[in-house]
Short mmCIF file of C-alpha atoms (C1' of nucleotides) in Angstrom, two decimals:
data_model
loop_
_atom_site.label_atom_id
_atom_site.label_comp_id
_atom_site.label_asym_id
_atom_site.label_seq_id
_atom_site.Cartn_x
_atom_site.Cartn_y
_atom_site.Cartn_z
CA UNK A 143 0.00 0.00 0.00
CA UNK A 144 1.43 3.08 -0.77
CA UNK A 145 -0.91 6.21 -0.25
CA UNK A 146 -0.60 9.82 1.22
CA UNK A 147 -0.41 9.04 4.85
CA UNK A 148 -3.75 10.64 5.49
CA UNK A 149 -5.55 8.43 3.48
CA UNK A 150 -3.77 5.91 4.01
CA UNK A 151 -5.03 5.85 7.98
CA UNK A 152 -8.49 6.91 6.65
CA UNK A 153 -8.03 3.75 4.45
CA UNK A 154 -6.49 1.67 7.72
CA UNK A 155 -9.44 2.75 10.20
CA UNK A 156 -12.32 1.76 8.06
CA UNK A 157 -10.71 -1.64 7.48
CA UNK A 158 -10.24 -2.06 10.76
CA UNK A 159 -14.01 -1.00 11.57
CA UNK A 160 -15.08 -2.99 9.09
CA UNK A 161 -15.42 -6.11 11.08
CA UNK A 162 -17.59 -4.10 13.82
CA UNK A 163 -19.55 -2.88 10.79
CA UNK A 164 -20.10 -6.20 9.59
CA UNK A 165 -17.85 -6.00 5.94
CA UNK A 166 -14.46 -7.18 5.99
CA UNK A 167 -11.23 -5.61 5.88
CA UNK A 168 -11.33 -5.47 1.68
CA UNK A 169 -14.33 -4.13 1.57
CA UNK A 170 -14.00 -1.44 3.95
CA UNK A 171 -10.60 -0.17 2.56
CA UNK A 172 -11.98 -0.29 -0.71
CA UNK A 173 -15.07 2.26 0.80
CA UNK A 174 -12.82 4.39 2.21
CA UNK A 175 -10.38 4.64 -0.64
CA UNK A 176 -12.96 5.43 -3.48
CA UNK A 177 -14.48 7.78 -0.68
CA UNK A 178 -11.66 9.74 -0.55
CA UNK A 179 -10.54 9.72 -4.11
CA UNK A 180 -10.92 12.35 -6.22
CA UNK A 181 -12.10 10.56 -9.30
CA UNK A 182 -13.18 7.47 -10.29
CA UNK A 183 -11.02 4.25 -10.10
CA UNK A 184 -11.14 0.73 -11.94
CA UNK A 185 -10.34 -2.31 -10.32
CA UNK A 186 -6.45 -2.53 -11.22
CA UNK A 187 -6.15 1.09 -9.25
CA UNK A 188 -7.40 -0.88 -5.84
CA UNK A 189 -5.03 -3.47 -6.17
CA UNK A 190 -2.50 -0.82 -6.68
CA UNK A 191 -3.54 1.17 -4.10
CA UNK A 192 -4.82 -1.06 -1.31
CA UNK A 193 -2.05 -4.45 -2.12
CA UNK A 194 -4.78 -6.88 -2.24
CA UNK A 195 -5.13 -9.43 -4.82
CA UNK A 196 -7.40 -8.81 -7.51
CA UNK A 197 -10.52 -11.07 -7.06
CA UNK A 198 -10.38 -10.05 -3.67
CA UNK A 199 -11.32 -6.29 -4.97
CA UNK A 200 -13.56 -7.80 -7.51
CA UNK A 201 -15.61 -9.41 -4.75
CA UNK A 202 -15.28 -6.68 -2.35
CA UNK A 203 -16.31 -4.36 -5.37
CA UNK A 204 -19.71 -6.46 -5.99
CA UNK A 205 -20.54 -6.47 -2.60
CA UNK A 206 -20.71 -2.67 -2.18
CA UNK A 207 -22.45 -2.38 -5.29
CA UNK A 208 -24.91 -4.57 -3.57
CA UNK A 209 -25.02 -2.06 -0.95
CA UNK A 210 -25.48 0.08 -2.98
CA UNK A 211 -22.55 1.95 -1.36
CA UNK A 212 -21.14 2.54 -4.76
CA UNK A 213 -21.33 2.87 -8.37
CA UNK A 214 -20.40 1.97 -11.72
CA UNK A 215 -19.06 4.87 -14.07
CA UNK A 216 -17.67 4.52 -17.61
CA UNK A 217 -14.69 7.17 -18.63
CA UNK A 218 -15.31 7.65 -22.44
CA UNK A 219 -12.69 5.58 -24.08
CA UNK A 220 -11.60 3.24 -21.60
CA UNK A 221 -13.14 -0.23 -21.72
CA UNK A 222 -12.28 -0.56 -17.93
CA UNK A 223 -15.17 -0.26 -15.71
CA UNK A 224 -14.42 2.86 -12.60
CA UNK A 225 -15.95 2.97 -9.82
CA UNK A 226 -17.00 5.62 -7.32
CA UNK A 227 -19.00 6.49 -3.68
CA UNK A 228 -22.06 8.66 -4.00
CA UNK A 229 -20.90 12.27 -3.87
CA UNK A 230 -23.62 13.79 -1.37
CA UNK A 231 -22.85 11.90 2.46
CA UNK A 232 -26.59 12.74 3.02
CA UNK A 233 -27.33 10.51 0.25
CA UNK A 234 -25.01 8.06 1.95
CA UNK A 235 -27.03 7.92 5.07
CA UNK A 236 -29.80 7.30 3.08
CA UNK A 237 -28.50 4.18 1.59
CA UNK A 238 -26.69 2.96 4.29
CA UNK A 239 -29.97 3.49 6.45
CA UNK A 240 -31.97 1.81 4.13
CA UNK A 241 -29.81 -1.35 3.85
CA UNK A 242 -28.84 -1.75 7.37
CA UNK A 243 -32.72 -2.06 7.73
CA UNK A 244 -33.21 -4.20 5.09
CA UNK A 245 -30.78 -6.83 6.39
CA UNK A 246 -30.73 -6.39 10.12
CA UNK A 247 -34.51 -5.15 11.08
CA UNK A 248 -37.03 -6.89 8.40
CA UNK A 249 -35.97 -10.40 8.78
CA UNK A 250 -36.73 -10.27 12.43
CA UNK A 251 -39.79 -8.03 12.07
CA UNK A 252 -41.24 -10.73 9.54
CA UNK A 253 -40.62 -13.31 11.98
CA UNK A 254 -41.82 -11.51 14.96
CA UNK A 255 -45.14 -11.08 12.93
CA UNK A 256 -44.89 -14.65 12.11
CA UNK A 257 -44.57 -16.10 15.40
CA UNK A 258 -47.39 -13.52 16.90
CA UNK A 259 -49.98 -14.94 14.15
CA UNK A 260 -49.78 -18.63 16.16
CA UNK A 261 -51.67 -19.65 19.25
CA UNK A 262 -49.75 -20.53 22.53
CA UNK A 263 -50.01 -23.81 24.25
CA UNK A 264 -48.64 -23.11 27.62
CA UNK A 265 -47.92 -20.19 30.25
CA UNK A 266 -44.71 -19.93 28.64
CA UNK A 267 -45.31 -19.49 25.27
CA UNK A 268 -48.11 -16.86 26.50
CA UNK A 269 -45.15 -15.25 28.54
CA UNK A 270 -42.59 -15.33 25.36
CA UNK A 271 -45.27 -14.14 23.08
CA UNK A 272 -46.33 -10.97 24.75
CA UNK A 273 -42.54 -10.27 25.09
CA UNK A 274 -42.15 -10.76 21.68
CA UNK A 275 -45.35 -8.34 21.15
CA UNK A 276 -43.66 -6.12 22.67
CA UNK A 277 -40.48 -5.81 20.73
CA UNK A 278 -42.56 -6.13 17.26
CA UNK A 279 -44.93 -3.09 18.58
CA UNK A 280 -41.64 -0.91 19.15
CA UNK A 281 -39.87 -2.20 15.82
CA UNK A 282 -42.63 -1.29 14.20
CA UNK A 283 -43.01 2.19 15.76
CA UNK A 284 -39.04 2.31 14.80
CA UNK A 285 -39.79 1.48 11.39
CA UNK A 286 -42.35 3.68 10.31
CA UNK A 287 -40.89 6.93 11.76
CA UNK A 288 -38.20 6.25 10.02
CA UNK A 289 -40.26 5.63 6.51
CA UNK A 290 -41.82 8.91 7.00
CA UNK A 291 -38.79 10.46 7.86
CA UNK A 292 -36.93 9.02 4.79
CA UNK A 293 -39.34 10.86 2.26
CA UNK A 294 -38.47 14.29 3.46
CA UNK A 295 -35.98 16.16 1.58
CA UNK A 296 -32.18 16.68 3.02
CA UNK A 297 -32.78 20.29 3.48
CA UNK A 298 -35.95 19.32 6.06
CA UNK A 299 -34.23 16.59 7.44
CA UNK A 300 -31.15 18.36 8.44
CA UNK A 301 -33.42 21.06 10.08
CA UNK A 302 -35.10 18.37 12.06
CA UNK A 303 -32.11 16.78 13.41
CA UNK A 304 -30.28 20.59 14.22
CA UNK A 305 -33.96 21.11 16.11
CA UNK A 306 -33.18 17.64 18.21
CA UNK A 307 -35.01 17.88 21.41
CA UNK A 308 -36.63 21.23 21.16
CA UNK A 309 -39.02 19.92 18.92
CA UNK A 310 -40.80 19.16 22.28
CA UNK A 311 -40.78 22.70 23.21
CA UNK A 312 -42.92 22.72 20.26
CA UNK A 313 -45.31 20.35 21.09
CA UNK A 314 -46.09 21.95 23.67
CA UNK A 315 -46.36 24.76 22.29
CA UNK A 316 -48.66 23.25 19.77
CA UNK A 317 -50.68 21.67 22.63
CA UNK A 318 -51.09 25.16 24.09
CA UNK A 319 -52.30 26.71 20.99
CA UNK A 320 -55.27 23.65 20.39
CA UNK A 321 -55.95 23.65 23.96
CA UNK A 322 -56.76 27.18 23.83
CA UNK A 323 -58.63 27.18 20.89
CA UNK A 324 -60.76 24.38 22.25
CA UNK A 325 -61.65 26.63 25.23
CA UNK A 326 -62.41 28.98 23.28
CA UNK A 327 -65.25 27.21 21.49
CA UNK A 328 -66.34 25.59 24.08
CA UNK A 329 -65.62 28.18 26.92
CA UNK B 405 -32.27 -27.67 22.85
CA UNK B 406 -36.01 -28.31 24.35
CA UNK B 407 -37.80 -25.66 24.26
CA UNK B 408 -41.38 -24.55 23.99
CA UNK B 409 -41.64 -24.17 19.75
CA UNK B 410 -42.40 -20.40 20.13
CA UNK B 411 -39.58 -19.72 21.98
CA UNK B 412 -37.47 -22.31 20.29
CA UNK B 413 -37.78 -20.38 16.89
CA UNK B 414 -37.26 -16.60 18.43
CA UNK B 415 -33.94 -17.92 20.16
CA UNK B 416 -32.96 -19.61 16.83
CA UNK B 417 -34.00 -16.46 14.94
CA UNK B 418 -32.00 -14.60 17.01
CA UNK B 419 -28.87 -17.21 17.07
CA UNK B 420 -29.10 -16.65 13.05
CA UNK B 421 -29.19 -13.02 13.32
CA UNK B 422 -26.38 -12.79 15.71
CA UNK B 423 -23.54 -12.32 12.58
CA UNK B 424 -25.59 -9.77 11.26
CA UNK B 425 -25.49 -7.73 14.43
CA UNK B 426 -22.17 -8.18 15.56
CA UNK B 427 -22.79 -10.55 18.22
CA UNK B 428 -22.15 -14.51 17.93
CA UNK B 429 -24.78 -17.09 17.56
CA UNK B 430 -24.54 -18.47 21.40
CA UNK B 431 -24.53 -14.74 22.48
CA UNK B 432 -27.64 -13.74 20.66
CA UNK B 433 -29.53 -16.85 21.56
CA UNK B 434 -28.56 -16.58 25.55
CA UNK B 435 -30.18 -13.22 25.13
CA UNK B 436 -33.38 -13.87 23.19
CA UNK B 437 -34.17 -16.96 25.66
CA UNK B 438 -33.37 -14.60 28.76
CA UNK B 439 -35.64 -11.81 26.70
CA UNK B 440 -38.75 -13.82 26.92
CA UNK B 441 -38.16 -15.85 29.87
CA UNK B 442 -40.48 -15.33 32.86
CA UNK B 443 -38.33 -14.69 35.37
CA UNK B 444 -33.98 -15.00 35.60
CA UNK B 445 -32.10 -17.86 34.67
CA UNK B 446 -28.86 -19.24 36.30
CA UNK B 447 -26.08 -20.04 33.50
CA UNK B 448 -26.87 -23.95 34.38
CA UNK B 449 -30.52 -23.05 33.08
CA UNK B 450 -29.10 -21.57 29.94
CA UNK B 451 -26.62 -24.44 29.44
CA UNK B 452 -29.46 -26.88 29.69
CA UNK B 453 -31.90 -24.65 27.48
CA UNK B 454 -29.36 -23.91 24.60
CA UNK B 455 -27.50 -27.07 24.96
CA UNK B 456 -23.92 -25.41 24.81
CA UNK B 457 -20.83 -25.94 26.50
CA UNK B 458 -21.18 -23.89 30.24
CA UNK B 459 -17.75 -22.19 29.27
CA UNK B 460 -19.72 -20.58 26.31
CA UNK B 461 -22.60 -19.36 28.12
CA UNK B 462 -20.16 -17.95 30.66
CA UNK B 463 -17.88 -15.61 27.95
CA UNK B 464 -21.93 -15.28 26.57
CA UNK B 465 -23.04 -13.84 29.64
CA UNK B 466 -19.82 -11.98 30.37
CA UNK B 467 -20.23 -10.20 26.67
CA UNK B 468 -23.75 -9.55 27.20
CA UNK B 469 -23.65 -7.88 30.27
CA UNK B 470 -20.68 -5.31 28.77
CA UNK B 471 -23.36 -4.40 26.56
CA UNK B 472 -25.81 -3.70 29.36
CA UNK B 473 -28.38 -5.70 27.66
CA UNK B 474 -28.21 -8.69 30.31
CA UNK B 475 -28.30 -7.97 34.03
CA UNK B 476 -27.23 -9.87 37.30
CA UNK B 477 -30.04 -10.71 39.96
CA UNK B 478 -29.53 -11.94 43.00
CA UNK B 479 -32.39 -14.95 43.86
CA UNK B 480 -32.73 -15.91 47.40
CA UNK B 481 -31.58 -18.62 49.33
CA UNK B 482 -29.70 -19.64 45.79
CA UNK B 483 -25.62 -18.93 45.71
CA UNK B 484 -25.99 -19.18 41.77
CA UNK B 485 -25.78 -15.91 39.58
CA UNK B 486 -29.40 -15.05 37.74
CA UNK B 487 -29.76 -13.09 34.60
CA UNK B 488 -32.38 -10.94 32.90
CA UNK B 489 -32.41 -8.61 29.96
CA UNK B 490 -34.42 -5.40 31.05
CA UNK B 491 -37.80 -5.76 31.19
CA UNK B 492 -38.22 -2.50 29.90
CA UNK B 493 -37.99 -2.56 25.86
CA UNK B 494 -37.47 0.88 25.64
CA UNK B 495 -34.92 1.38 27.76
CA UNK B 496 -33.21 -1.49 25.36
CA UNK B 497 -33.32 0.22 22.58
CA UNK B 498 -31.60 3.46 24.83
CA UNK B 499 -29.04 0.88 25.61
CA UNK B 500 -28.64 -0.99 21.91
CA UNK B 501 -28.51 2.41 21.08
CA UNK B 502 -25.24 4.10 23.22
CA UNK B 503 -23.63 0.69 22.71
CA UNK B 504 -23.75 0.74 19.21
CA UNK B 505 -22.69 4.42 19.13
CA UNK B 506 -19.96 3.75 21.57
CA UNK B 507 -18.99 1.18 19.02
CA UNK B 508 -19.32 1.96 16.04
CA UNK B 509 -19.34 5.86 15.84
CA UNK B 510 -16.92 7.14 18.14
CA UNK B 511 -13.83 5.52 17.00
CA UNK B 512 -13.92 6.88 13.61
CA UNK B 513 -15.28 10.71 14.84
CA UNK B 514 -11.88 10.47 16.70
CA UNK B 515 -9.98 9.06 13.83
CA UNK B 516 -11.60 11.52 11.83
CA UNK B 517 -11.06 14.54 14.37
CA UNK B 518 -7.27 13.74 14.54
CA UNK B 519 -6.89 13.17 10.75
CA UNK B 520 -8.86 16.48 10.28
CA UNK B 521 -5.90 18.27 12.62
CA UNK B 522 -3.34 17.56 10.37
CA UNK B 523 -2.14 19.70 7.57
CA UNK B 524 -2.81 18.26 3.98
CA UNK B 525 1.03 18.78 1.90
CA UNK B 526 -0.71 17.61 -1.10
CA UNK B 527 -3.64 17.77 -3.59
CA UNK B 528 -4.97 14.40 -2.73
CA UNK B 529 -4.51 15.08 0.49
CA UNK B 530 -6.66 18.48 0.20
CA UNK B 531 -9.42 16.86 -1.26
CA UNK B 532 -8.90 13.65 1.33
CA UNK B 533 -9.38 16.12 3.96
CA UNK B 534 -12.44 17.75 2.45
CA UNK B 535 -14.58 14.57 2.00
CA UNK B 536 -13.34 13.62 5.74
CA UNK B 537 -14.69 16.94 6.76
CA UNK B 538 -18.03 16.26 5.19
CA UNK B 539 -18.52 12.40 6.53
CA UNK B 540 -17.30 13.88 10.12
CA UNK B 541 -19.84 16.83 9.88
CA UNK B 542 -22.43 14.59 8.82
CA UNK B 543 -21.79 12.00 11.91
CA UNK B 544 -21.46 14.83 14.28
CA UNK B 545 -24.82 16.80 13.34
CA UNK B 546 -26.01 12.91 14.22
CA UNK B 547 -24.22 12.31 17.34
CA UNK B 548 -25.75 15.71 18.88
CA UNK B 549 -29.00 14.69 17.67
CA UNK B 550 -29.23 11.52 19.36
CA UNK B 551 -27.23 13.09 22.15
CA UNK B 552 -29.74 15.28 22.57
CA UNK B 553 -33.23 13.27 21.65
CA UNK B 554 -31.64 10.41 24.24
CA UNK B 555 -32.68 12.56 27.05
CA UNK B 556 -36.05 12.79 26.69
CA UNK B 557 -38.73 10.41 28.66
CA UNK B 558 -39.74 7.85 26.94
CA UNK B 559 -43.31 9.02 26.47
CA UNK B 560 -42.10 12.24 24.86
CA UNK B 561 -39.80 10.00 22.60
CA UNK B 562 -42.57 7.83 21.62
CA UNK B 563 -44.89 11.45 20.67
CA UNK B 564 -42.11 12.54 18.69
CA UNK B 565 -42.11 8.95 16.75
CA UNK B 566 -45.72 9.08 16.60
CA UNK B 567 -45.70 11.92 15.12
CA UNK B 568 -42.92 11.46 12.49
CA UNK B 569 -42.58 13.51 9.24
CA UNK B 570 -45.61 15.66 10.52
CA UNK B 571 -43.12 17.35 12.84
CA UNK B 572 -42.18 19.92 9.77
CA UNK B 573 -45.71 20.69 9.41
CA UNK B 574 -45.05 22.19 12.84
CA UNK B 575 -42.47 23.86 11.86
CA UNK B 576 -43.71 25.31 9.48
CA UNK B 577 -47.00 26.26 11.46
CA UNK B 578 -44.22 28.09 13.76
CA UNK B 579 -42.02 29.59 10.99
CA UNK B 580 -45.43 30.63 10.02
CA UNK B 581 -46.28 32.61 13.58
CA UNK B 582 -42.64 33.68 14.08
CA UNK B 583 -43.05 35.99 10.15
CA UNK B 584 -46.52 37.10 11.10
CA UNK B 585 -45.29 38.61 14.87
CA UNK B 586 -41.84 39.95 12.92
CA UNK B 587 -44.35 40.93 10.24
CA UNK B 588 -46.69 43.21 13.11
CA UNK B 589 -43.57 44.67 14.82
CA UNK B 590 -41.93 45.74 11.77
CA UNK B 591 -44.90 46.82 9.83
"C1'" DC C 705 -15.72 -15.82 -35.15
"C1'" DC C 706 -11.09 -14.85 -33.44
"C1'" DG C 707 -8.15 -12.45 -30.27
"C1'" DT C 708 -7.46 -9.33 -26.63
"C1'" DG C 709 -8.24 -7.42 -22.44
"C1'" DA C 710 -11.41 -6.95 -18.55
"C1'" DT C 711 -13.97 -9.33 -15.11
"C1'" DT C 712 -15.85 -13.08 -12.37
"C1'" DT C 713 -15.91 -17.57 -10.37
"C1'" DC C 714 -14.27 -20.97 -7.47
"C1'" DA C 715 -11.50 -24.49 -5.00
"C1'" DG C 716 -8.65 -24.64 -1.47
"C1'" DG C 717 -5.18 -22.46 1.72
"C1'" DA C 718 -4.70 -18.85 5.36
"C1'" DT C 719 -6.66 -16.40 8.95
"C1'" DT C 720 -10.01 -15.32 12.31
"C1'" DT C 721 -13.65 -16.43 15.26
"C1'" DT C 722 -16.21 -19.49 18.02
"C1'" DC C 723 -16.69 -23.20 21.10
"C1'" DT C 724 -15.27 -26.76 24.32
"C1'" DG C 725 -13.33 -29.33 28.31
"C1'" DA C 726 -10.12 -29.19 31.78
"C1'" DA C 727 -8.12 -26.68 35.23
"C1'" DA C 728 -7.83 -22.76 38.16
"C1'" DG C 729 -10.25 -19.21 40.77
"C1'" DA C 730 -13.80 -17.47 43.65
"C1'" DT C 731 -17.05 -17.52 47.55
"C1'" DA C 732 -20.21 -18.97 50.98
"C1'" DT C 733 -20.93 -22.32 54.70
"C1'" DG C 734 -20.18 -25.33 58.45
"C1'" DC D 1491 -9.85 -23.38 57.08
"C1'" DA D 1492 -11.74 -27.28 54.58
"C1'" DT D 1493 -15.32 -28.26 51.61
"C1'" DA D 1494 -18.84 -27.83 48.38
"C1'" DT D 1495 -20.62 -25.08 44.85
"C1'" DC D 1496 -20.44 -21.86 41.37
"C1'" DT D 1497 -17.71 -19.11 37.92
"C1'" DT D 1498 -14.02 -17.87 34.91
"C1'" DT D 1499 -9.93 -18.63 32.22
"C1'" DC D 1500 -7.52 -20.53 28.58
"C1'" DA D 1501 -5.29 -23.64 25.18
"C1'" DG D 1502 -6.43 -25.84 21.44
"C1'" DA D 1503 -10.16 -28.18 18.41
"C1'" DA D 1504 -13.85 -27.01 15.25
"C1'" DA D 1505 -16.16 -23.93 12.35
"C1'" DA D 1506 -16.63 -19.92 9.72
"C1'" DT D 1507 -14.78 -16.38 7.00
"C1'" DC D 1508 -11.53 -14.25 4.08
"C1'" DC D 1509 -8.26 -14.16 0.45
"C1'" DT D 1510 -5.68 -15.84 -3.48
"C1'" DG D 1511 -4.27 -17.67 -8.03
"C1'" DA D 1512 -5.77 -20.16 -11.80
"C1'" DA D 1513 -9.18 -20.95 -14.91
"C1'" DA D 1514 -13.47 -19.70 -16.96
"C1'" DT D 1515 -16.45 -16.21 -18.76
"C1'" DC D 1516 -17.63 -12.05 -20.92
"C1'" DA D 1517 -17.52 -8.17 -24.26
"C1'" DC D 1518 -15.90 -5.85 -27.81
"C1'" DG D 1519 -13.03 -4.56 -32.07
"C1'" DG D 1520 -11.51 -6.20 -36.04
#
DNA sequence: CCGTGATTTCAGGATTTTCTGAAAGATATG
DNA sequence: CATATCTTTCAGAAAATCCTGAAATCACGG
């Protein structure tokens, strides 16, 4: 590997997160490198770059595509395919939100619902299966926040999240407003 | 492994899931029998349920409880260690939550803070430094977000859910307000 | 349809992670 | 303080994952 030392430990970190992120080393070197770079790069520049054997970047390459993590670009005249990260890190989020979901919540939502739909024989399954209504009722509470959420545009969203916990204030303030316009009308 | 079939398939659910989440399969199965059991088990219990070595369930246990999502109770009259997972499934998802940040996050906003010290001596290294700027303002707008929202009682964070992408109706409602007073004053 | 270069697949070796049994370490009790 | 009971540690076996090089496949220009 031979990189400009700040990439290179941007390049080092994220393969060493990787494993906590659930990819592998590969893959999360590869991330980080085509993150970083300023233009696309084809396979042959990862092995350069990143001293890793060739099929290893193919497969690492295919399995952030499935992600979604990054993309396929063509540079006119080169038969070479290049690849690159989304630009926007908003955009990122998005994807990596939506995949992290995909993979880690659904599955267990689908067998929550699953397991909810059949009729307990015993005290314990009773027990386990109001637990388990539990954790599909707050899932599910999870879940659809964050499909509302998802729709709105960056510029909203980013407004949201610098509003954090204040947006109680608002509530309340909200609550205020009704409740007085109730007593009003009825008052 | 005899267990109830209800509870059998959540515990193997959650034994399958395990990789997914960064956990192994012994770990995530000692937790989702502990999750809908009635009331603590002893390690011997778990051995028995999960029919794994007692060594396993031990570095299990040891694991789980470093994530805060298993917790030691004392049963009288018995010398024996008991375990639970909160009963509380909101208060899980505070602790899946901070664990996952602590994890996950914070390593690479340091890495990224430090990197972000240094001073770039090349082009690559200007535009490295750029993109690292953007992921690490990106995480950070997060981190204060939850930081923030993490605070709030659980019934105020389940309004807040409840209420979704409607919040920047709200908003709007009060940017609304705010330009009407401005607009009497000023007028 | 041949040749060239790019890419993917895949079997098996290397590495890492998980799991076990045996032994050592605690801790309460008589 | 000896004993019985419960818990943890740890070295190595077992399993899973990762990585490589060789071969196969693909895609395009001639």
């Amino acid at each position: 590997m031979n990189l400009p030392p700040l990439v290179q430990s941007f390049v080092l970190h994220f393969g060493e997160m990787g494993s906590r992120w659930g990819i592998n080393r590969t893959v999360g070197q590869i991330y980080a490198l085509l993150y970083v770079s300023p233009r696309p790069l084809c396979a042959d520049d990862i092995v350069e770059a990143l001293g890793v054997s060739r099929s290893n970047v193919s497969m690492g390459l295919r399995e952030l595509q499935a992600w979604n993590l990054v993309l396929l670009r063509h540079i006119p005249d080169d038969r070479r395919d290049h690849f690159t990260t989304p630009e926007d890190v908003w955009q990122i989020l998005r994807v990596l939100a939506e995949e992290r979901k995909k993979r880690e919540v659904d599955p267990t939502l689908s067998v929550l619902r699953e397991l909810l739909m059949q009729t307990p024989t015993s005290e314990a399954e009773r027990h386990a299966q109001a637990r388990m209504a539990e954790m599909h009722g707050l899932i599910e509470r999870l879940t659809t926040w964050y499909e509302d959420v998802k729709k709105l545009e960056t510029e909203r969203l980013a407004a949201l999240l610098a509003l954090g916990a204040k947006v109680t204030r608002l509530l309340e303030a909200k609550d205020r407003v009704v409740g007085l316009v109730r007593g009003r009308k009825e008052g």
